[in-house]
PDB file of N, CA and C in Angstrom:
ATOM      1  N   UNK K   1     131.198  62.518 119.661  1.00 63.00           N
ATOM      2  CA  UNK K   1     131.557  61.804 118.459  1.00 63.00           C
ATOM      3  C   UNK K   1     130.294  61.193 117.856  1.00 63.00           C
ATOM      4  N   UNK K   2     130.199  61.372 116.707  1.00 67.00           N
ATOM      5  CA  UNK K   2     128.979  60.774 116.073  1.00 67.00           C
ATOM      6  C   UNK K   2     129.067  59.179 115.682  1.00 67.00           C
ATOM      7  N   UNK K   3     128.297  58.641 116.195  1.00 69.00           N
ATOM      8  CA  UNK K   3     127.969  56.830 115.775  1.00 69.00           C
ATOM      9  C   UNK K   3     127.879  56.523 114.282  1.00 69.00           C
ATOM     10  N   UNK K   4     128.227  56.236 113.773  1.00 72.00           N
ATOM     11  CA  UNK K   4     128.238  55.648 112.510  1.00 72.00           C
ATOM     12  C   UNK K   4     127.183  54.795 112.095  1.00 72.00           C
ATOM     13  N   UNK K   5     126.742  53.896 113.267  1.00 72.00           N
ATOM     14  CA  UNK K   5     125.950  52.906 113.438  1.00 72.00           C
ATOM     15  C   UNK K   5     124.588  53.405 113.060  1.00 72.00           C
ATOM     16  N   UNK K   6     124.353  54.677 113.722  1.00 69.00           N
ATOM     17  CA  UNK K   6     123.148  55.534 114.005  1.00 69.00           C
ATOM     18  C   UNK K   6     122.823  56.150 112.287  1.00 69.00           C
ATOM     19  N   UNK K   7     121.596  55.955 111.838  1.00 67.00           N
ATOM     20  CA  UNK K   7     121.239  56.897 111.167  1.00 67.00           C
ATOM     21  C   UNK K   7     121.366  58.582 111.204  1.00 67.00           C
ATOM     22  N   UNK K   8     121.916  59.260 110.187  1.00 68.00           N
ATOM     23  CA  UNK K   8     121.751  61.195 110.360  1.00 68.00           C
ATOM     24  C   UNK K   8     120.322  61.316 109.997  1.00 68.00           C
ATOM     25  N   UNK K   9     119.849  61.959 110.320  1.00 68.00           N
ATOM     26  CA  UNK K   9     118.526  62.783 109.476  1.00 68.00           C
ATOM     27  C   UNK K   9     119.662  63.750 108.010  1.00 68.00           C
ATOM     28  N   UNK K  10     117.900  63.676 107.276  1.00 68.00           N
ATOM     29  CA  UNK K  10     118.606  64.377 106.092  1.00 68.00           C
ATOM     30  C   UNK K  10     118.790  65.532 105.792  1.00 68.00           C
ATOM     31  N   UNK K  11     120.309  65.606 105.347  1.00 69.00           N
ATOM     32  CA  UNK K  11     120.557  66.982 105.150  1.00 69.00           C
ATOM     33  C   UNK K  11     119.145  68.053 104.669  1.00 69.00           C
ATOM     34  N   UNK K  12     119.496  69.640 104.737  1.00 65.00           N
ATOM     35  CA  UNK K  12     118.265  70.383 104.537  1.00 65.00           C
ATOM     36  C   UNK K  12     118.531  70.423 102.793  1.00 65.00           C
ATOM     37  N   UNK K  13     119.726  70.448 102.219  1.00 67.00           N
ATOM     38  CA  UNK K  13     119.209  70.461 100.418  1.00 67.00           C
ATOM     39  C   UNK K  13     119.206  69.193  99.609  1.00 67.00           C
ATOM     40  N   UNK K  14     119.394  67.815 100.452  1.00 73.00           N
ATOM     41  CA  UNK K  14     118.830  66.904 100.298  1.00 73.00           C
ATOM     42  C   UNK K  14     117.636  66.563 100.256  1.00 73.00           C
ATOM     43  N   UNK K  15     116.358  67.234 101.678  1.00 76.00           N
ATOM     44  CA  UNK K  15     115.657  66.711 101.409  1.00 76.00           C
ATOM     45  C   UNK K  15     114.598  67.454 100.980  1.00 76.00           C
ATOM     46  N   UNK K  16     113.817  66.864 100.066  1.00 81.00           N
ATOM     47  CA  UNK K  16     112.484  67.963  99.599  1.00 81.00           C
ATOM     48  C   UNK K  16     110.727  67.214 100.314  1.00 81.00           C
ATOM     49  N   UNK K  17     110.371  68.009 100.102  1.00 82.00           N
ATOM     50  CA  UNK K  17     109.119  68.471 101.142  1.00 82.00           C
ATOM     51  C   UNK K  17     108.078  67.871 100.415  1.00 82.00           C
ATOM     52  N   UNK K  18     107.275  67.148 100.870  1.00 89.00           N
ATOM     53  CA  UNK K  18     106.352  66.523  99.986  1.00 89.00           C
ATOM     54  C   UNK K  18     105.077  67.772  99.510  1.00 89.00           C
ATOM     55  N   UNK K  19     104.477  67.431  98.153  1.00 93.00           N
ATOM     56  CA  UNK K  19     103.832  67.784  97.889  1.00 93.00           C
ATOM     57  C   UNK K  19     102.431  68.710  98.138  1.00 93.00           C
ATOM     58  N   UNK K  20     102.242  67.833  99.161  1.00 95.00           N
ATOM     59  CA  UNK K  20     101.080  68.849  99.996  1.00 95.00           C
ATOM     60  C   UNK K  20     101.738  69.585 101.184  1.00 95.00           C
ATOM     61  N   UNK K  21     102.888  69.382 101.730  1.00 91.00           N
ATOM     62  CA  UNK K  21     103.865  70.646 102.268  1.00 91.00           C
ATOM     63  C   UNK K  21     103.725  71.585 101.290  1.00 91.00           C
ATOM     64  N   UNK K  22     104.351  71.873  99.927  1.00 93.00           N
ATOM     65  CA  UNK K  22     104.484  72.865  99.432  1.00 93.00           C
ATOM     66  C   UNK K  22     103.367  73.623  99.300  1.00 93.00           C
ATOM     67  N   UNK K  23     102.118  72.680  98.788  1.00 94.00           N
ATOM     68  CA  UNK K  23     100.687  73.420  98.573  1.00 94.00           C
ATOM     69  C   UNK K  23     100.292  73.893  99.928  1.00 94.00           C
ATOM     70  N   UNK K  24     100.450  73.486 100.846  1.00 95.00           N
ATOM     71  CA  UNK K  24      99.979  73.796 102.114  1.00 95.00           C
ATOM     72  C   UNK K  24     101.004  75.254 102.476  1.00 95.00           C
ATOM     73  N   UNK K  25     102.262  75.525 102.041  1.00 94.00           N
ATOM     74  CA  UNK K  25     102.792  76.529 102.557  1.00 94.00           C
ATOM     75  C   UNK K  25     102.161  77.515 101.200  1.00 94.00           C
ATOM     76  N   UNK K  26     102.240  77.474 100.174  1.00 94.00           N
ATOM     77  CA  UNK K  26     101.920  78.380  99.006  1.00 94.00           C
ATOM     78  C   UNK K  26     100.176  78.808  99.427  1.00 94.00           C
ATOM     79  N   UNK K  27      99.750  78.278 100.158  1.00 95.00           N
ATOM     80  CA  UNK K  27      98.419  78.696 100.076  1.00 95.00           C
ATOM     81  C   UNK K  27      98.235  79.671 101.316  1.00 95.00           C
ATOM     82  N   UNK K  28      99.070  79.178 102.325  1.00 95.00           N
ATOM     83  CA  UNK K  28      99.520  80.294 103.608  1.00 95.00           C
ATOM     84  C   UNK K  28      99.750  81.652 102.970  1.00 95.00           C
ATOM     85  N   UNK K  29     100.669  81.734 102.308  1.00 95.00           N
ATOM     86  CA  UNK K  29     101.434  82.806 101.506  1.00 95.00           C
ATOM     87  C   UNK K  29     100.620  83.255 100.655  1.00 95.00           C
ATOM     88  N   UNK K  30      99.976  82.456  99.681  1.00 94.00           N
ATOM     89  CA  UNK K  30      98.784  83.572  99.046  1.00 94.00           C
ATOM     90  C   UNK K  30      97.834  84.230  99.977  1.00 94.00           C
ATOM     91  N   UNK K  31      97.445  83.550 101.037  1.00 94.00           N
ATOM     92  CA  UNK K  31      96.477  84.157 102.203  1.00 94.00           C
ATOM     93  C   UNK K  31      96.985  85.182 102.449  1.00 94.00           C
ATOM     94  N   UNK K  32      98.371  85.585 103.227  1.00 94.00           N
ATOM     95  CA  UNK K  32      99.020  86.592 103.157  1.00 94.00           C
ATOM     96  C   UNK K  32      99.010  87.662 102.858  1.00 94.00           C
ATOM     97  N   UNK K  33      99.154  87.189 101.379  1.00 93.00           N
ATOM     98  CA  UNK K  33      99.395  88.765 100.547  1.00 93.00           C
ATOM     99  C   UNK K  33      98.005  89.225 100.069  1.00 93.00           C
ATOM    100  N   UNK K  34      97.092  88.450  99.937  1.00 94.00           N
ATOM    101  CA  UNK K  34      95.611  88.993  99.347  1.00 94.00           C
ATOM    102  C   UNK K  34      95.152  89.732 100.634  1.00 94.00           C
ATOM    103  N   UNK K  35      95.608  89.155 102.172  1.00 94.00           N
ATOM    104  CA  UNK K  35      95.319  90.059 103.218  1.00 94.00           C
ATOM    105  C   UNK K  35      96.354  91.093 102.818  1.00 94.00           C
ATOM    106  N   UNK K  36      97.202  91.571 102.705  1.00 91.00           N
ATOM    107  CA  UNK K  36      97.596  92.713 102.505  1.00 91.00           C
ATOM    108  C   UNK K  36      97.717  93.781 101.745  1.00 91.00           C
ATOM    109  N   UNK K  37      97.372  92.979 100.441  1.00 92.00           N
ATOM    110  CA  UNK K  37      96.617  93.627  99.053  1.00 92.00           C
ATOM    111  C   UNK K  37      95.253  94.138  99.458  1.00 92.00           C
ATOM    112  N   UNK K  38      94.194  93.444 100.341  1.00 92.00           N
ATOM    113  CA  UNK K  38      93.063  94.031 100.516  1.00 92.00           C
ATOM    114  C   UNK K  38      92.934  95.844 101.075  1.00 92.00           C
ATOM    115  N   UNK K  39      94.391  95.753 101.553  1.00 90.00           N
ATOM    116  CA  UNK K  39      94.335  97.170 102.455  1.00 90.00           C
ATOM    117  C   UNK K  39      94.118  98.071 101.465  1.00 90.00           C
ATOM    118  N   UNK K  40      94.677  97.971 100.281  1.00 88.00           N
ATOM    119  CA  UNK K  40      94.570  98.810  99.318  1.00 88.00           C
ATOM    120  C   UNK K  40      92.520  98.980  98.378  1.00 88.00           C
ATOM    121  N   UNK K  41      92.246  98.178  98.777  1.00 88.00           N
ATOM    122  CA  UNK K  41      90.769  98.123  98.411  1.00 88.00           C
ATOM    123  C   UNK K  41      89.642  99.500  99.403  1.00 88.00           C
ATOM    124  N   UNK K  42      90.275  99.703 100.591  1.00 90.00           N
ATOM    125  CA  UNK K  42      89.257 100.534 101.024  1.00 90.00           C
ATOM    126  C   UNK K  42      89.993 101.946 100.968  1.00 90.00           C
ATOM    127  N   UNK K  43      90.888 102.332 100.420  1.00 87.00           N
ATOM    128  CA  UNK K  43      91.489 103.929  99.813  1.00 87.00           C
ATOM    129  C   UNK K  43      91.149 103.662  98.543  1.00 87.00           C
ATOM    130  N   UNK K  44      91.215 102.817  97.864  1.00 87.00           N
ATOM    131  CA  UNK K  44      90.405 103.317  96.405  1.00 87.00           C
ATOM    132  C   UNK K  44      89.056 103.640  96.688  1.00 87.00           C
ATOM    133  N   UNK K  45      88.448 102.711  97.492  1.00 89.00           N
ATOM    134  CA  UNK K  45      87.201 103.397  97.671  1.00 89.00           C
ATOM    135  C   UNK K  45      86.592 104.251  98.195  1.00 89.00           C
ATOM    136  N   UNK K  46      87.942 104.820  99.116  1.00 90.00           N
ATOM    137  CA  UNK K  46      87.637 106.222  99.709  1.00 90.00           C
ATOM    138  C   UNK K  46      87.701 107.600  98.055  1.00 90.00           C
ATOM    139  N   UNK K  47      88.925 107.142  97.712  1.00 89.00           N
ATOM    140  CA  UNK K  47      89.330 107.859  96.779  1.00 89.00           C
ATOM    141  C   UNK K  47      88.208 108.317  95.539  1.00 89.00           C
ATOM    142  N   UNK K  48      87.758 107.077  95.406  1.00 89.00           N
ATOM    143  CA  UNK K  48      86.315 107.251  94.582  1.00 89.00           C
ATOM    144  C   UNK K  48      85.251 107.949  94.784  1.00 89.00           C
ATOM    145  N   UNK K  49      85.273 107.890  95.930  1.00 91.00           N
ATOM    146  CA  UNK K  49      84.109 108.642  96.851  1.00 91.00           C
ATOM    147  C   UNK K  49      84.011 109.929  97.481  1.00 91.00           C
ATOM    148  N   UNK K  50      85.221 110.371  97.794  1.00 87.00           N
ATOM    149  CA  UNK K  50      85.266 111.868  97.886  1.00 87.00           C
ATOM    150  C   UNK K  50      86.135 112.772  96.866  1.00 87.00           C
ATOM    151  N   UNK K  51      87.176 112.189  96.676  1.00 87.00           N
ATOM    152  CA  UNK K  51      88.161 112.832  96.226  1.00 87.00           C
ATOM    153  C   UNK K  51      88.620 112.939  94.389  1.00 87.00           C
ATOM    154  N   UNK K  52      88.081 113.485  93.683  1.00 90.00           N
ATOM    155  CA  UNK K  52      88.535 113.278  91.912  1.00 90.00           C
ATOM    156  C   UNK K  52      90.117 113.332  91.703  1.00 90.00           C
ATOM    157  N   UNK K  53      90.662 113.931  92.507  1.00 92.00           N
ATOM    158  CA  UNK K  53      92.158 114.393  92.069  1.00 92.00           C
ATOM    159  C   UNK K  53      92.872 112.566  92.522  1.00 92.00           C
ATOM    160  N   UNK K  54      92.243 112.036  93.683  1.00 89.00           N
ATOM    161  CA  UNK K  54      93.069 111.180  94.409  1.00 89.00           C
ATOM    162  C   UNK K  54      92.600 110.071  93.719  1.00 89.00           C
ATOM    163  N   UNK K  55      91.350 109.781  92.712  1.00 91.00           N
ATOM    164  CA  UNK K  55      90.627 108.314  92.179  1.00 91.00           C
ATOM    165  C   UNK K  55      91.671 108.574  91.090  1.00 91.00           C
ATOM    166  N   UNK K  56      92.127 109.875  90.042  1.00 93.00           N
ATOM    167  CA  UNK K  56      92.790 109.995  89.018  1.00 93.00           C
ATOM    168  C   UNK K  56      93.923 109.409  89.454  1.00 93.00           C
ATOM    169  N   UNK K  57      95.243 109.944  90.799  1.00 92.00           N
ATOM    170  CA  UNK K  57      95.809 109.465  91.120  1.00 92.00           C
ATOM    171  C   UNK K  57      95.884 107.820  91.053  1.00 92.00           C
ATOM    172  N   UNK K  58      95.069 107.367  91.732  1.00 91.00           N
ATOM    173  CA  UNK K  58      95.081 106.012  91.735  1.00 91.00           C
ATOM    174  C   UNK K  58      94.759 105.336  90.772  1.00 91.00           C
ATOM    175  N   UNK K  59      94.036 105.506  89.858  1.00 92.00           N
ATOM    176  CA  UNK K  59      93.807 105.312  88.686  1.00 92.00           C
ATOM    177  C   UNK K  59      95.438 105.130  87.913  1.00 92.00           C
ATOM    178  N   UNK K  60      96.048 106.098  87.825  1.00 94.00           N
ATOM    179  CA  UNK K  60      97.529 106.540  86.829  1.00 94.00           C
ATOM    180  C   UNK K  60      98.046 105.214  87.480  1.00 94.00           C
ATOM    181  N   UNK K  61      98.074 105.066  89.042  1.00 92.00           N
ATOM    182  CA  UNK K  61      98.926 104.189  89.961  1.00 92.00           C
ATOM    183  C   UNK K  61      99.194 102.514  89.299  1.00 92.00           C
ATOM    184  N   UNK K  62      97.750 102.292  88.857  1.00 91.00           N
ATOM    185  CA  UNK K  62      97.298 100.872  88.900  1.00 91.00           C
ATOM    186  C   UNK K  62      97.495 100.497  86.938  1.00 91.00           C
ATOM    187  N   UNK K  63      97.202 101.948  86.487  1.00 94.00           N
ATOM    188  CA  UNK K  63      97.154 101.467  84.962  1.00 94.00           C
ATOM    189  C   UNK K  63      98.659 101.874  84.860  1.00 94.00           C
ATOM    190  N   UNK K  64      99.832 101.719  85.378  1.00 96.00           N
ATOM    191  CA  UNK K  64     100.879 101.933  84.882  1.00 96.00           C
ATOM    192  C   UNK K  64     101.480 100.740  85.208  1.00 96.00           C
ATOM    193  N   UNK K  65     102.888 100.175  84.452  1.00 97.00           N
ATOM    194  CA  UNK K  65     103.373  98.727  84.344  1.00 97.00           C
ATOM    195  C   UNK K  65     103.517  97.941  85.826  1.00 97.00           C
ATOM    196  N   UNK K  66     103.905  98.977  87.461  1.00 96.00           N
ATOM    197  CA  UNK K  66     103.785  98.247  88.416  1.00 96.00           C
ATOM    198  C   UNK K  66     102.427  98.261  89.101  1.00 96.00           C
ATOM    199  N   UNK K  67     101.552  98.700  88.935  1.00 93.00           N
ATOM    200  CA  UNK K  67     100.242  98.739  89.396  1.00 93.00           C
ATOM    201  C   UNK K  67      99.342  97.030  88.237  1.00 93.00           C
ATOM    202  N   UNK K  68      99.833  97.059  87.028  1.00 96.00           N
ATOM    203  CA  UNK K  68      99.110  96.085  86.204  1.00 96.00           C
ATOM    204  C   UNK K  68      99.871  95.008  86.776  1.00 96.00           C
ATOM    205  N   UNK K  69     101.426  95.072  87.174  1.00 96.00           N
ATOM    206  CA  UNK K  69     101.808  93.567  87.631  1.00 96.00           C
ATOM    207  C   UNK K  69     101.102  93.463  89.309  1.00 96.00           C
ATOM    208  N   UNK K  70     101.642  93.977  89.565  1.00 93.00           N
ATOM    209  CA  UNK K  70     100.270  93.780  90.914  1.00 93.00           C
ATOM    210  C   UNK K  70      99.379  93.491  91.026  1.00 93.00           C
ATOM    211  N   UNK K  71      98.363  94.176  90.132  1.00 93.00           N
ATOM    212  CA  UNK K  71      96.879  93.370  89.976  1.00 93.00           C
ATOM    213  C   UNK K  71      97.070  92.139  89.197  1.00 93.00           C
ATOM    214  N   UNK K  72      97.922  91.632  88.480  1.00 96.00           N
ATOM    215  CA  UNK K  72      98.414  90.254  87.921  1.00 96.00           C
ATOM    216  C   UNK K  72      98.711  89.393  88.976  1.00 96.00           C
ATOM    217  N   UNK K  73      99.398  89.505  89.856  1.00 93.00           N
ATOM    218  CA  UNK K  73      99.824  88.807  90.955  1.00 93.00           C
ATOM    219  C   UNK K  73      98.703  88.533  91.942  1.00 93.00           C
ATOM    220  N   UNK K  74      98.231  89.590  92.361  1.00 93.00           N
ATOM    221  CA  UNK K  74      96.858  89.683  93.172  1.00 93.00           C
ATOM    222  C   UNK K  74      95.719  88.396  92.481  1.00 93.00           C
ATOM    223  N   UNK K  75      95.657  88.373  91.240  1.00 95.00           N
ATOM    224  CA  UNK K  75      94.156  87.785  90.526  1.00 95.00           C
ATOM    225  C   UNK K  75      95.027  86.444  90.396  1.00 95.00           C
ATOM    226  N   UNK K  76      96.348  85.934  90.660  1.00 95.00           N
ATOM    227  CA  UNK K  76      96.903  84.614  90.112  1.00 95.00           C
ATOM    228  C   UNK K  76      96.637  84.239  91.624  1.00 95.00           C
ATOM    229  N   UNK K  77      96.869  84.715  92.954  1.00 93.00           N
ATOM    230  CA  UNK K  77      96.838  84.343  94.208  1.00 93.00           C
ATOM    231  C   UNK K  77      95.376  84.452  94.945  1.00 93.00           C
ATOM    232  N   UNK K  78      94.989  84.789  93.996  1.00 93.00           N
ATOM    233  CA  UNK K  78      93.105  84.824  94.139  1.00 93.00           C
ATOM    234  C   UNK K  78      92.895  83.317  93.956  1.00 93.00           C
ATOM    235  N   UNK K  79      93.167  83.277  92.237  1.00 95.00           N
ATOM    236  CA  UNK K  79      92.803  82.234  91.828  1.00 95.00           C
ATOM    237  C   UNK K  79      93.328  80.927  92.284  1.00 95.00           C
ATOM    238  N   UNK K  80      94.339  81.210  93.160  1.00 92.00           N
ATOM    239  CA  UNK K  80      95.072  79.867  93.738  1.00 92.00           C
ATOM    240  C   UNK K  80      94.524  79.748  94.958  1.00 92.00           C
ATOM    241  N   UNK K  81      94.550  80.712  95.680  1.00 89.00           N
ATOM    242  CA  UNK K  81      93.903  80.703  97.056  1.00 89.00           C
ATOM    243  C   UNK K  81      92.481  79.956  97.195  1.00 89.00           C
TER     244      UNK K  81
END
């Protein structure tokens, strides 16, 4: 039976996370993904380097609407990171 007397801790959508919690988790998470975005940095540069058919490929990849939001996302988590 729960005490009445006793304080609860606060509910989880009651309570919000102070400020440098959030910055402190958002900056984890940009770390993240720029590590996993980087993977893509050394096949372009393979691609560049041996291959014309596969730099064109990648090329089409990056200048088309989900390749430009990606590199949008990538350069906003740069810049936050």
């Amino acid at each position: 039976m729960i005490d009445p007397s006793k304080p609860l801790s606060p509910h989880l959508q009651v309570y919000r996370l102070p400020m440098l919690a959030l910055l402190s988790i958002t900056n984890r998470i940009t770390g993240v993904a720029l590590a996993m975005a980087m993977v893509l940095f050394p096949f372009y540069l393979l691609a560049a380097a041996f291959n014309a058919e596969c730099f064109t490929w990648m090329q089409t990849q990056l200048s088309a609407w989900y390749g430009q939001v990606f590199l949008f996302l990538c350069s906003i988590a740069f810049a936050y990171h």
